[in-house]
């Protein structure tokens, strides 16, 4: 499998597996941290993600990659793979969903994206700019995979930072309860029936920022 196809394969496989019983539990685990970015005028301009893949997927993704130093990959060597990552993510809305004062907001194409490889795991860094910078009283940002093919867990330390936010803004993070065991009990039919079509929503990480 070519390097450019690796992550395309991952997300395509996620789509293909929706019809099968195996989808009721995650196949890829990501530890995430996010920075909400603010402009000088106090408007929010976007979100910067760092997503660390589990070691099994990381090992799979770097198979066949050439590196000058064995087992170490530079940002440049990982460049084509990073591009494949962000191109593949577009179809899934980057697993990032925003509401400003209750209204859905859209993100533009990712910028400043790169992969790094450290301690045998890959981390994808990318910035999602909001199509329109906003000054909402309340911003809700959710990170999750609707199909639960990928399990997102926010990092234990510093999971969310507000960068340049106006003073007085308060942030809270609601982490999902661990529902993996429940997920594995669901059979295919239950999963495909209405209420479970967006099964991954049960495992959403929800960031809420209230500003004066």
XYZ file of C-alpha atoms in Angstrom:
212
model
C 0.000 0.000 0.000
C 1.433 3.376 -1.011
C 2.295 5.966 1.575
C -0.326 8.402 0.322
C -2.999 5.724 0.610
C -2.340 4.749 4.210
C -4.562 7.213 6.015
C -6.999 7.322 3.137
C -7.303 3.607 3.736
C -7.952 4.160 7.431
C -10.864 6.528 6.951
C -12.230 4.624 3.958
C -12.120 1.456 6.036
C -14.048 3.274 8.747
C -16.735 4.022 6.214
C -16.777 0.512 4.771
C -17.032 -1.098 8.189
C -20.167 0.819 9.138
C -22.245 -2.022 7.730
C -20.374 -4.675 9.699
C -20.609 -5.783 13.324
C -17.000 -4.862 14.074
C -17.720 -1.131 13.972
C -19.291 -1.169 17.445
C -15.891 -0.652 19.008
C -12.945 1.548 18.078
C -10.082 0.429 15.861
C -7.871 3.467 16.296
C -7.200 5.425 19.477
C -6.234 9.078 19.482
C -5.093 11.149 22.451
C -6.015 14.735 21.651
C -5.233 18.211 22.881
C -6.699 21.408 21.480
C -5.945 25.119 21.531
C -8.700 27.631 20.845
C -7.158 30.577 19.035
C -8.287 34.188 19.565
C -7.448 37.392 17.697
C -6.522 40.670 19.397
C -10.100 41.935 19.083
C -11.323 38.974 21.168
C -12.873 36.985 18.329
C -12.187 33.276 18.054
C -10.409 32.443 14.801
C -9.979 28.682 14.915
C -8.749 25.619 16.743
C -5.344 23.994 16.763
C -5.336 20.230 17.270
C -2.588 17.791 18.241
C -3.715 14.196 17.776
C -1.434 11.371 18.918
C -2.231 8.008 17.323
C -1.898 4.741 19.222
C 1.346 2.825 18.785
C -0.179 0.031 16.682
C -1.628 2.418 14.138
C 1.534 4.537 14.198
C 3.644 1.460 13.387
C 1.299 0.598 10.520
C 1.314 4.135 9.122
C 5.102 4.448 8.896
C 5.612 1.067 7.237
C 7.543 1.540 4.031
C 8.498 5.124 4.823
C 12.129 5.853 4.085
C 14.112 7.568 6.792
C 17.764 8.576 6.867
C 17.914 7.399 10.452
C 16.204 4.077 11.163
C 13.207 4.423 13.466
C 13.313 8.217 13.352
C 11.339 10.276 10.874
C 11.783 13.966 10.232
C 8.918 16.361 9.670
C 9.975 16.546 6.009
C 9.973 12.758 5.586
C 6.477 12.646 7.095
C 5.233 15.536 4.928
C 3.381 13.504 2.270
C 1.717 11.413 4.979
C 0.608 14.559 6.824
C -0.957 15.836 3.611
C -2.816 12.542 3.155
C -4.053 12.837 6.748
C -5.660 16.211 6.337
C -7.056 15.441 2.869
C -8.691 12.264 4.216
C -10.115 14.094 7.220
C -12.078 16.572 5.111
C -14.786 14.034 4.335
C -15.341 13.610 8.083
C -15.470 17.343 8.863
C -12.169 16.848 10.712
C -14.163 15.183 13.513
C -14.557 18.712 14.894
C -17.963 20.344 15.334
C -18.542 23.904 16.544
C -21.604 25.849 17.656
C -21.508 29.560 18.444
C -24.465 30.652 20.581
C -26.289 27.533 19.375
C -25.604 28.055 15.653
C -23.463 25.575 13.711
C -20.263 27.077 12.379
C -18.032 25.859 9.583
C -14.278 25.490 9.339
C -12.057 26.217 6.367
C -9.271 23.999 5.040
C -6.596 23.036 7.590
C -3.377 25.074 7.671
C 0.025 24.664 9.342
C -0.268 20.889 9.396
C 2.565 18.451 10.046
C 3.303 15.074 11.611
C 5.963 14.304 14.147
C 7.198 10.921 15.335
C 8.417 10.477 18.894
C 8.565 7.488 21.241
C 7.160 5.244 18.456
C 3.952 7.246 18.013
C 2.784 9.712 15.381
C 1.191 13.034 16.283
C -0.731 15.056 13.728
C -0.745 18.820 14.293
C -3.104 21.059 12.325
C -5.038 24.313 12.595
C -8.689 24.575 11.549
C -9.587 28.205 10.851
C -13.204 29.222 11.294
C -14.670 30.459 8.016
C -15.817 33.551 9.909
C -14.095 34.755 13.111
C -16.706 35.121 15.850
C -17.324 36.678 19.239
C -19.959 34.360 20.711
C -21.019 34.472 24.324
C -20.853 30.690 24.266
C -18.798 28.459 22.000
C -19.250 24.684 22.102
C -16.635 22.562 20.377
C -17.057 18.791 20.125
C -14.441 16.291 18.956
C -15.637 12.786 18.109
C -16.101 10.211 15.352
C -19.792 9.555 14.658
C -19.057 5.927 13.742
C -16.801 5.350 16.781
C -14.200 3.794 14.481
C -11.776 6.214 16.155
C -11.851 6.749 19.901
C -10.784 10.290 20.834
C -9.611 10.872 24.383
C -8.507 14.302 25.506
C -5.050 14.328 27.062
C -4.829 14.035 30.848
C -2.576 17.100 31.163
C -3.451 20.426 29.511
C -6.137 18.965 27.213
C -7.491 22.394 26.208
C -5.878 25.833 26.150
C -7.366 29.217 25.330
C -4.765 31.197 23.388
C -5.238 34.963 23.511
C -8.792 34.735 24.844
C -10.324 37.847 26.448
C -10.107 37.971 30.225
C -13.222 36.621 31.854
C -13.680 33.730 29.427
C -14.317 30.458 31.256
C -13.660 27.051 29.726
C -14.895 23.636 30.786
C -14.268 20.203 29.307
C -16.803 17.367 29.496
C -15.136 14.041 28.846
C -17.224 11.052 27.758
C -17.645 8.238 30.226
C -15.849 5.142 29.012
C -18.511 3.347 26.999
C -16.268 0.910 25.154
C -17.640 -2.086 27.052
C -21.217 -1.070 26.192
C -20.206 -0.585 22.579
C -18.886 -4.109 22.271
C -22.184 -5.575 23.470
C -24.184 -3.995 20.695
C -24.869 -6.288 17.808
C -24.939 -5.148 14.213
C -28.695 -4.630 13.988
C -28.902 -2.572 17.165
C -26.033 -0.456 15.937
C -27.603 0.258 12.547
C -31.033 1.121 13.972
C -31.924 4.783 14.364
C -30.694 5.846 17.790
C -27.263 4.290 17.270
C -26.595 5.690 13.804
C -24.603 8.487 15.464
C -23.263 6.162 18.128
C -20.002 8.083 18.439
C -21.853 11.103 19.831
C -22.026 9.245 23.137
C -18.253 9.537 23.261
C -17.913 13.184 22.282
C -15.410 15.392 24.071
C -17.242 18.659 24.655
C -15.419 21.942 25.199
C -17.573 24.872 26.308
C -16.229 28.427 26.483
C -18.377 31.157 28.047
C -17.231 34.752 27.561
C -18.693 37.897 29.155
